[in-house]
mmCIF file of C-alpha atoms in Angstrom:
data_model
loop_
_atom_site.group_PDB
_atom_site.id
_atom_site.type_symbol
_atom_site.label_atom_id
_atom_site.label_comp_id
_atom_site.label_asym_id
_atom_site.label_seq_id
_atom_site.Cartn_x
_atom_site.Cartn_y
_atom_site.Cartn_z
ATOM 1 C CA MET A 95 -35.669 42.585 -32.965
ATOM 2 C CA ALA A 96 -35.338 42.601 -29.159
ATOM 3 C CA ALA A 97 -32.440 40.167 -29.330
ATOM 4 C CA ASP A 98 -30.533 42.455 -31.659
ATOM 5 C CA ARG A 99 -30.987 45.353 -29.270
ATOM 6 C CA LEU A 100 -29.763 43.241 -26.313
ATOM 7 C CA LEU A 101 -26.544 42.038 -27.965
ATOM 8 C CA PRO A 102 -24.633 45.334 -27.543
ATOM 9 C CA SER A 103 -25.544 45.423 -23.848
ATOM 10 C CA ILE A 104 -24.399 41.823 -23.374
ATOM 11 C CA ASN A 105 -21.118 42.572 -25.100
ATOM 12 C CA VAL A 106 -20.552 45.586 -22.852
ATOM 13 C CA LEU A 107 -21.212 43.495 -19.731
ATOM 14 C CA ALA A 108 -18.843 40.782 -20.951
ATOM 15 C CA SER A 109 -16.103 43.329 -21.656
ATOM 16 C CA HIS A 110 -16.450 44.675 -18.105
ATOM 17 C CA ARG A 111 -16.596 41.185 -16.584
ATOM 18 C CA GLU A 112 -13.284 40.033 -18.052
ATOM 19 C CA PRO A 113 -11.126 42.601 -16.193
ATOM 20 C CA VAL A 114 -12.940 41.744 -12.943
ATOM 21 C CA ARG A 115 -12.316 38.038 -13.512
ATOM 22 C CA ARG A 116 -8.658 38.720 -14.241
ATOM 23 C CA ARG A 117 -8.256 40.787 -11.068
ATOM 24 C CA VAL A 118 -9.900 38.053 -8.966
ATOM 25 C CA LEU A 119 -7.568 35.403 -10.402
ATOM 26 C CA GLU A 120 -4.513 37.592 -9.825
ATOM 27 C CA ALA A 121 -5.581 38.198 -6.214
ATOM 28 C CA ALA A 122 -6.139 34.487 -5.664
ATOM 29 C CA HIS A 123 -2.706 33.740 -7.121
ATOM 30 C CA ARG A 124 -1.056 36.273 -4.798
ATOM 31 C CA LEU A 125 -2.929 34.838 -1.789
ATOM 32 C CA ASP A 126 -1.986 31.270 -2.724
ATOM 33 C CA SER A 127 1.701 32.273 -2.871
ATOM 34 C CA ASP A 128 1.727 34.566 0.168
ATOM 35 C CA PRO A 129 4.947 33.709 2.063
ATOM 36 C CA ARG A 130 3.452 34.734 5.421
ATOM 37 C CA LEU A 131 0.503 32.385 5.012
ATOM 38 C CA LEU A 132 2.814 29.605 3.865
ATOM 39 C CA ALA A 133 5.058 30.105 6.892
ATOM 40 C CA ALA A 134 2.041 30.093 9.218
ATOM 41 C CA LEU A 135 0.740 26.854 7.706
ATOM 42 C CA GLU A 136 4.137 25.160 7.911
ATOM 43 C CA TRP A 137 4.352 26.208 11.571
ATOM 44 C CA ALA A 138 0.854 24.824 12.217
ATOM 45 C CA ARG A 139 1.644 21.527 10.489
ATOM 46 C CA SER A 140 4.718 21.045 12.674
ATOM 47 C CA ARG A 141 2.530 21.262 15.789
ATOM 48 C CA LEU A 142 -0.561 19.360 14.653
ATOM 49 C CA PRO A 143 -0.958 15.596 15.142
ATOM 50 C CA GLY A 144 0.546 13.317 12.519
ATOM 51 C CA ASP A 145 3.544 13.406 10.197
ATOM 52 C CA ALA A 146 4.455 17.043 9.446
ATOM 53 C CA THR A 147 6.162 15.912 6.226
ATOM 54 C CA TYR A 148 3.059 14.013 5.108
ATOM 55 C CA GLY A 149 2.741 14.036 1.345
ATOM 56 C CA ASP A 150 6.136 12.691 0.291
ATOM 57 C CA PRO A 151 6.214 9.298 -1.498
ATOM 58 C CA LEU A 152 7.217 7.391 1.645
ATOM 59 C CA SER A 153 4.425 8.774 3.796
ATOM 60 C CA THR A 154 1.538 8.127 1.408
ATOM 61 C CA GLY A 155 0.016 4.700 1.269
ATOM 62 C CA ASP A 156 -2.021 2.929 -1.351
ATOM 63 C CA ASP A 157 -5.376 3.945 0.108
ATOM 64 C CA ALA A 158 -7.573 6.642 -1.424
ATOM 65 C CA VAL A 159 -6.328 9.333 0.964
ATOM 66 C CA GLY A 160 -2.706 8.427 0.288
ATOM 67 C CA ARG A 161 -3.226 8.641 -3.447
ATOM 68 C CA LEU A 162 -4.857 12.069 -3.050
ATOM 69 C CA ALA A 163 -1.897 13.300 -0.985
ATOM 70 C CA ALA A 164 0.520 11.919 -3.562
ATOM 71 C CA GLN A 165 -1.252 13.989 -6.217
ATOM 72 C CA LEU A 166 -1.120 17.155 -4.104
ATOM 73 C CA ALA A 167 2.544 16.837 -3.174
ATOM 74 C CA PRO A 168 4.132 17.504 -6.601
ATOM 75 C CA LEU A 169 2.494 20.948 -6.745
ATOM 76 C CA ALA A 170 5.276 22.244 -4.517
ATOM 77 C CA ALA A 171 7.803 21.480 -7.214
ATOM 78 C CA THR A 172 6.056 24.005 -9.453
ATOM 79 C CA ARG A 173 5.546 26.757 -6.884
ATOM 80 C CA PRO A 174 4.660 27.164 -3.188
ATOM 81 C CA SER A 175 0.923 26.839 -2.647
ATOM 82 C CA VAL A 176 -1.228 27.806 0.327
ATOM 83 C CA LEU A 177 -4.074 25.637 -0.961
ATOM 84 C CA ARG A 178 -1.726 22.653 -1.229
ATOM 85 C CA GLU A 179 -0.583 23.143 2.364
ATOM 86 C CA VAL A 180 -4.186 23.446 3.569
ATOM 87 C CA GLY A 181 -5.072 20.201 1.791
ATOM 88 C CA LEU A 182 -2.071 18.290 3.122
ATOM 89 C CA THR A 183 -2.661 19.669 6.623
ATOM 90 C CA ALA A 184 -6.205 18.307 6.588
ATOM 91 C CA LEU A 185 -5.013 14.914 5.296
ATOM 92 C CA GLN A 186 -2.182 14.836 7.847
ATOM 93 C CA VAL A 187 -4.593 15.321 10.753
ATOM 94 C CA TRP A 188 -7.053 12.823 9.286
ATOM 95 C CA GLN A 189 -4.351 10.193 8.931
ATOM 96 C CA ALA A 190 -3.184 10.831 12.482
ATOM 97 C CA HIS A 191 -6.657 10.257 13.892
ATOM 98 C CA ALA A 192 -7.126 7.228 11.616
ATOM 99 C CA GLY A 193 -4.055 5.710 13.244
ATOM 100 C CA VAL A 194 -1.832 5.364 10.182
ATOM 101 C CA GLU A 195 0.724 8.098 10.749
ATOM 102 C CA GLU A 196 4.402 7.319 11.158
ATOM 103 C CA GLN A 197 4.878 4.935 14.058
ATOM 104 C CA HIS A 198 7.977 3.796 15.902
ATOM 105 C CA SER A 199 6.611 0.948 17.969
ATOM 106 C CA ASP A 200 7.750 -2.196 19.720
ATOM 107 C CA GLU A 201 4.447 -3.869 18.862
ATOM 108 C CA HIS A 202 4.834 -6.942 16.721
ATOM 109 C CA VAL A 203 3.503 -6.900 13.182
ATOM 110 C CA VAL A 204 3.159 -10.024 11.056
ATOM 111 C CA VAL A 205 4.187 -9.402 7.451
ATOM 112 C CA LEU A 206 2.982 -11.653 4.627
ATOM 113 C CA PHE A 207 4.291 -11.632 1.061
ATOM 114 C CA THR A 208 2.852 -13.659 -1.803
ATOM 115 C CA ASP A 209 3.797 -14.050 -5.448
ATOM 116 C CA LEU A 210 3.293 -16.478 -8.337
ATOM 117 C CA ALA A 211 6.101 -18.951 -8.931
ATOM 118 C CA GLY A 212 7.486 -18.780 -12.463
ATOM 119 C CA PHE A 213 4.997 -16.098 -13.480
ATOM 120 C CA SER A 214 7.485 -13.812 -15.276
ATOM 121 C CA ASP A 215 8.801 -16.591 -17.512
ATOM 122 C CA TRP A 216 5.276 -17.781 -18.271
ATOM 123 C CA THR A 217 4.080 -14.302 -19.286
ATOM 124 C CA LEU A 218 6.880 -14.103 -21.852
ATOM 125 C CA GLU A 219 5.338 -17.136 -23.525
ATOM 126 C CA VAL A 220 1.635 -16.261 -23.350
ATOM 127 C CA GLY A 221 1.662 -12.455 -23.687
ATOM 128 C CA ASP A 222 0.179 -9.550 -21.783
ATOM 129 C CA ASP A 223 -3.535 -10.244 -22.300
ATOM 130 C CA VAL A 224 -3.355 -13.710 -20.763
ATOM 131 C CA ALA A 225 -1.098 -12.419 -17.968
ATOM 132 C CA VAL A 226 -3.562 -9.671 -17.036
ATOM 133 C CA THR A 227 -6.414 -12.187 -17.037
ATOM 134 C CA ALA A 228 -4.397 -14.378 -14.677
ATOM 135 C CA LEU A 229 -3.609 -11.488 -12.325
ATOM 136 C CA ARG A 230 -7.267 -10.480 -12.172
ATOM 137 C CA ARG A 231 -8.348 -14.005 -11.303
ATOM 138 C CA VAL A 232 -5.618 -14.372 -8.702
ATOM 139 C CA GLY A 233 -6.527 -11.034 -7.128
ATOM 140 C CA ALA A 234 -10.191 -11.996 -6.958
ATOM 141 C CA ALA A 235 -9.263 -15.265 -5.254
ATOM 142 C CA VAL A 236 -6.592 -14.019 -2.839
ATOM 143 C CA GLU A 237 -7.464 -10.505 -1.683
ATOM 144 C CA PRO A 238 -10.819 -11.343 -0.060
ATOM 145 C CA LEU A 239 -9.038 -14.054 1.957
ATOM 146 C CA VAL A 240 -6.384 -11.570 3.121
ATOM 147 C CA ARG A 241 -8.966 -8.967 4.131
ATOM 148 C CA ARG A 242 -10.841 -11.391 6.367
ATOM 149 C CA ARG A 243 -7.913 -11.520 8.785
ATOM 150 C CA GLY A 244 -5.560 -8.695 7.818
ATOM 151 C CA ARG A 245 -4.903 -5.732 5.533
ATOM 152 C CA VAL A 246 -3.463 -5.524 2.041
ATOM 153 C CA VAL A 247 -0.614 -3.010 2.228
ATOM 154 C CA LYS A 248 0.184 -2.953 -1.489
ATOM 155 C CA ARG A 249 0.112 -4.996 -4.662
ATOM 156 C CA LEU A 250 3.479 -6.000 -6.080
ATOM 157 C CA GLY A 251 3.182 -7.115 -9.686
ATOM 158 C CA ASP A 252 2.123 -10.755 -9.424
ATOM 159 C CA GLY A 253 1.856 -10.681 -5.631
ATOM 160 C CA LEU A 254 1.073 -8.553 -2.621
ATOM 161 C CA MET A 255 2.237 -7.476 0.797
ATOM 162 C CA ALA A 256 -0.148 -7.697 3.741
ATOM 163 C CA VAL A 257 -0.046 -7.375 7.517
ATOM 164 C CA HIS A 258 -1.896 -9.499 10.066
ATOM 165 C CA PRO A 259 -2.422 -9.407 13.824
ATOM 166 C CA THR A 260 -1.055 -12.925 14.460
ATOM 167 C CA VAL A 261 1.265 -15.409 12.770
ATOM 168 C CA GLU A 262 -1.486 -18.025 12.694
ATOM 169 C CA ASP A 263 -3.797 -15.592 10.897
ATOM 170 C CA ALA A 264 -1.147 -14.933 8.262
ATOM 171 C CA VAL A 265 -0.349 -18.621 7.800
ATOM 172 C CA GLU A 266 -4.023 -19.601 7.522
ATOM 173 C CA VAL A 267 -4.492 -16.898 4.890
ATOM 174 C CA ALA A 268 -1.380 -18.001 3.000
ATOM 175 C CA LEU A 269 -2.446 -21.657 2.966
ATOM 176 C CA ALA A 270 -5.985 -20.772 1.875
ATOM 177 C CA ALA A 271 -4.651 -18.461 -0.835
ATOM 178 C CA ARG A 272 -2.264 -21.146 -2.065
ATOM 179 C CA ASP A 273 -5.113 -23.660 -2.305
ATOM 180 C CA ALA A 274 -7.418 -21.183 -4.055
ATOM 181 C CA VAL A 275 -4.787 -20.240 -6.642
ATOM 182 C CA GLY A 276 -3.897 -23.884 -7.159
ATOM 183 C CA GLU A 277 -7.416 -24.461 -8.473
ATOM 184 C CA LEU A 278 -7.067 -21.757 -11.128
ATOM 185 C CA GLU A 279 -6.207 -22.609 -14.697
ATOM 186 C CA VAL A 280 -5.483 -19.879 -17.238
ATOM 187 C CA ASP A 281 -4.794 -20.701 -20.883
ATOM 188 C CA GLY A 282 -4.139 -24.314 -19.927
ATOM 189 C CA HIS A 283 -1.612 -23.302 -17.258
ATOM 190 C CA ARG A 284 -1.917 -24.108 -13.563
ATOM 191 C CA LEU A 285 -0.825 -21.205 -11.398
ATOM 192 C CA ALA A 286 1.217 -21.757 -8.236
ATOM 193 C CA LEU A 287 1.317 -19.267 -5.382
ATOM 194 C CA ARG A 288 4.121 -19.133 -2.842
ATOM 195 C CA ALA A 289 4.174 -17.128 0.374
ATOM 196 C CA GLY A 290 6.444 -16.000 3.190
ATOM 197 C CA VAL A 291 5.621 -14.877 6.730
ATOM 198 C CA HIS A 292 7.776 -13.085 9.287
ATOM 199 C CA VAL A 293 6.940 -11.350 12.548
ATOM 200 C CA GLY A 294 8.863 -8.311 13.733
ATOM 201 C CA THR A 295 8.675 -4.610 14.507
ATOM 202 C CA PRO A 296 8.826 -2.810 11.152
ATOM 203 C CA GLN A 297 8.426 0.934 10.946
ATOM 204 C CA GLN A 298 5.027 2.094 9.753
ATOM 205 C CA LEU A 299 5.048 5.182 7.563
ATOM 206 C CA GLY A 300 1.736 6.236 6.077
ATOM 207 C CA GLY A 301 -0.051 3.065 5.076
ATOM 208 C CA ASP A 302 3.180 1.174 4.342
ATOM 209 C CA TYR A 303 5.877 -0.607 6.331
ATOM 210 C CA TYR A 304 9.655 -0.438 5.986
ATOM 211 C CA GLY A 305 12.760 -1.841 7.549
ATOM 212 C CA ARG A 306 14.701 -4.981 8.321
ATOM 213 C CA ASP A 307 11.714 -7.167 9.171
ATOM 214 C CA VAL A 308 9.972 -6.372 5.893
ATOM 215 C CA ASN A 309 13.126 -7.348 4.014
ATOM 216 C CA ILE A 310 13.351 -10.619 5.939
ATOM 217 C CA ALA A 311 9.725 -11.447 5.095
ATOM 218 C CA ALA A 312 10.502 -10.897 1.413
ATOM 219 C CA ARG A 313 13.572 -13.147 1.613
ATOM 220 C CA ILE A 314 11.567 -15.861 3.357
ATOM 221 C CA THR A 315 9.163 -15.725 0.423
ATOM 222 C CA ASP A 316 12.094 -16.165 -1.962
ATOM 223 C CA ALA A 317 12.960 -19.379 -0.124
ATOM 224 C CA ALA A 318 9.514 -20.865 -0.817
ATOM 225 C CA GLY A 319 9.028 -23.136 -3.790
ATOM 226 C CA PRO A 320 5.898 -23.294 -5.987
ATOM 227 C CA GLY A 321 2.867 -23.900 -3.806
ATOM 228 C CA GLU A 322 4.830 -23.579 -0.568
ATOM 229 C CA VAL A 323 4.188 -21.396 2.473
ATOM 230 C CA CYS A 324 7.315 -20.560 4.474
ATOM 231 C CA VAL A 325 7.767 -18.793 7.784
ATOM 232 C CA SER A 326 10.830 -17.523 9.570
ATOM 233 C CA SER A 327 12.103 -19.467 12.573
ATOM 234 C CA THR A 328 11.019 -16.462 14.644
ATOM 235 C CA SER A 329 7.459 -16.839 13.368
ATOM 236 C CA ARG A 330 7.366 -20.624 13.801
ATOM 237 C CA GLU A 331 7.517 -20.172 17.565
ATOM 238 C CA PHE A 332 4.044 -18.596 17.449
ATOM 239 C CA LEU A 333 2.407 -21.534 15.645
ATOM 240 C CA ASP A 334 0.359 -24.273 17.296
ATOM 241 C CA ALA A 335 2.259 -27.525 16.684
ATOM 242 C CA GLU A 336 -1.019 -29.477 16.767
ATOM 243 C CA ARG A 337 -2.374 -27.478 13.826
ATOM 244 C CA PHE A 338 0.718 -26.933 11.712
ATOM 245 C CA ALA A 339 3.599 -29.142 10.624
ATOM 246 C CA ALA A 340 6.934 -27.394 10.094
ATOM 247 C CA PHE A 341 9.961 -28.539 8.071
ATOM 248 C CA PRO A 342 13.297 -26.664 8.227
ATOM 249 C CA LEU A 343 14.772 -25.386 4.958
ATOM 250 C CA SER A 344 18.270 -24.505 6.114
ATOM 251 C CA GLY A 345 19.672 -25.054 2.624
ATOM 252 C CA ARG A 346 17.393 -22.380 1.170
ATOM 253 C CA ARG A 347 18.471 -19.466 3.321
ATOM 254 C CA GLY A 348 17.966 -16.426 1.123
ATOM 255 C CA LYS A 349 20.511 -13.705 0.553
ATOM 256 C CA GLY A 350 20.334 -11.099 3.288
ATOM 257 C CA VAL A 351 18.598 -13.336 5.852
ATOM 258 C CA PRO A 352 20.418 -13.121 9.216
ATOM 259 C CA PRO A 353 22.237 -16.332 10.182
ATOM 260 C CA ASP A 354 20.008 -16.850 13.224
ATOM 261 C CA ILE A 355 16.845 -16.983 11.097
ATOM 262 C CA THR A 356 15.938 -20.131 9.166
ATOM 263 C CA PRO A 357 13.029 -20.548 6.742
ATOM 264 C CA TRP A 358 10.536 -23.312 7.590
ATOM 265 C CA ARG A 359 7.964 -24.813 5.229
ATOM 266 C CA ILE A 360 4.529 -24.965 6.838
ATOM 267 C CA GLY A 361 1.605 -27.293 6.213
ATOM 268 C CA ARG A 362 -1.607 -28.253 7.974
ATOM 269 C CA ARG A 363 -1.543 -31.401 10.033
ATOM 270 C CA PRO A 364 -4.101 -33.941 8.746
ATOM 271 C CA GLY A 365 -7.106 -33.944 11.021
ATOM 272 C CA GLY A 366 -5.702 -31.084 13.083
ATOM 273 C CA PRO A 367 -7.889 -28.194 14.291
ATOM 274 C CA ARG A 368 -8.361 -25.222 11.965
ATOM 275 C CA GLY A 369 -8.529 -21.595 12.920
#
């Protein structure tokens, strides 16, 4: 049959193709490890816009591009790679033009933290399935509110970190999120959100923020009780007294909070204007 006569020819072609394929792969491997190309790319990265060390865990955020960079970065631990450097170079420049490269700025950033009061103890009682259901419902209720006025920086277990352009934006979001979560009931349990707000000049690195002011915002959150929204005394100065009532919580100063910063519990004034 014709097929029987073709088989030997196909086998011959396949036997010739394998050495060619092997040579191509070996050449690609040599090119990908070429020290001159690697040096040229490292030199280029140091002179292009953005963070020349982009790709390490601190410089990659929780967005899609950051996650891609975080996957590329570990390749260097295995062996130097030209393709890896090309990929990170492209992402570095993209991030620079997107405005999320490392920034040392005096511009004020409002940091918001939220979490669920007593959530860890409750999950020990109800188990993982109920806890995951609760987190999904909380996320669906809270994150759209945050995104209307600010940006979710990262999720933190039963809470999140976000940044906002103004203190009033962050407080309005926190109060709305608290109210929305307060209406949720999971497995017969009423959830209670607490939140903390602080304004400062944290360092932006990738899509994340670091530094003293981030730590203070977290400590202000620790000072909040179930269903409470707290701000630092620094942040309170930016709030409209006709819209928001403020109550000092000097006795709840969290560990690590500077002595000149006091947490204040914030609420809406009845009948006051809303933002």
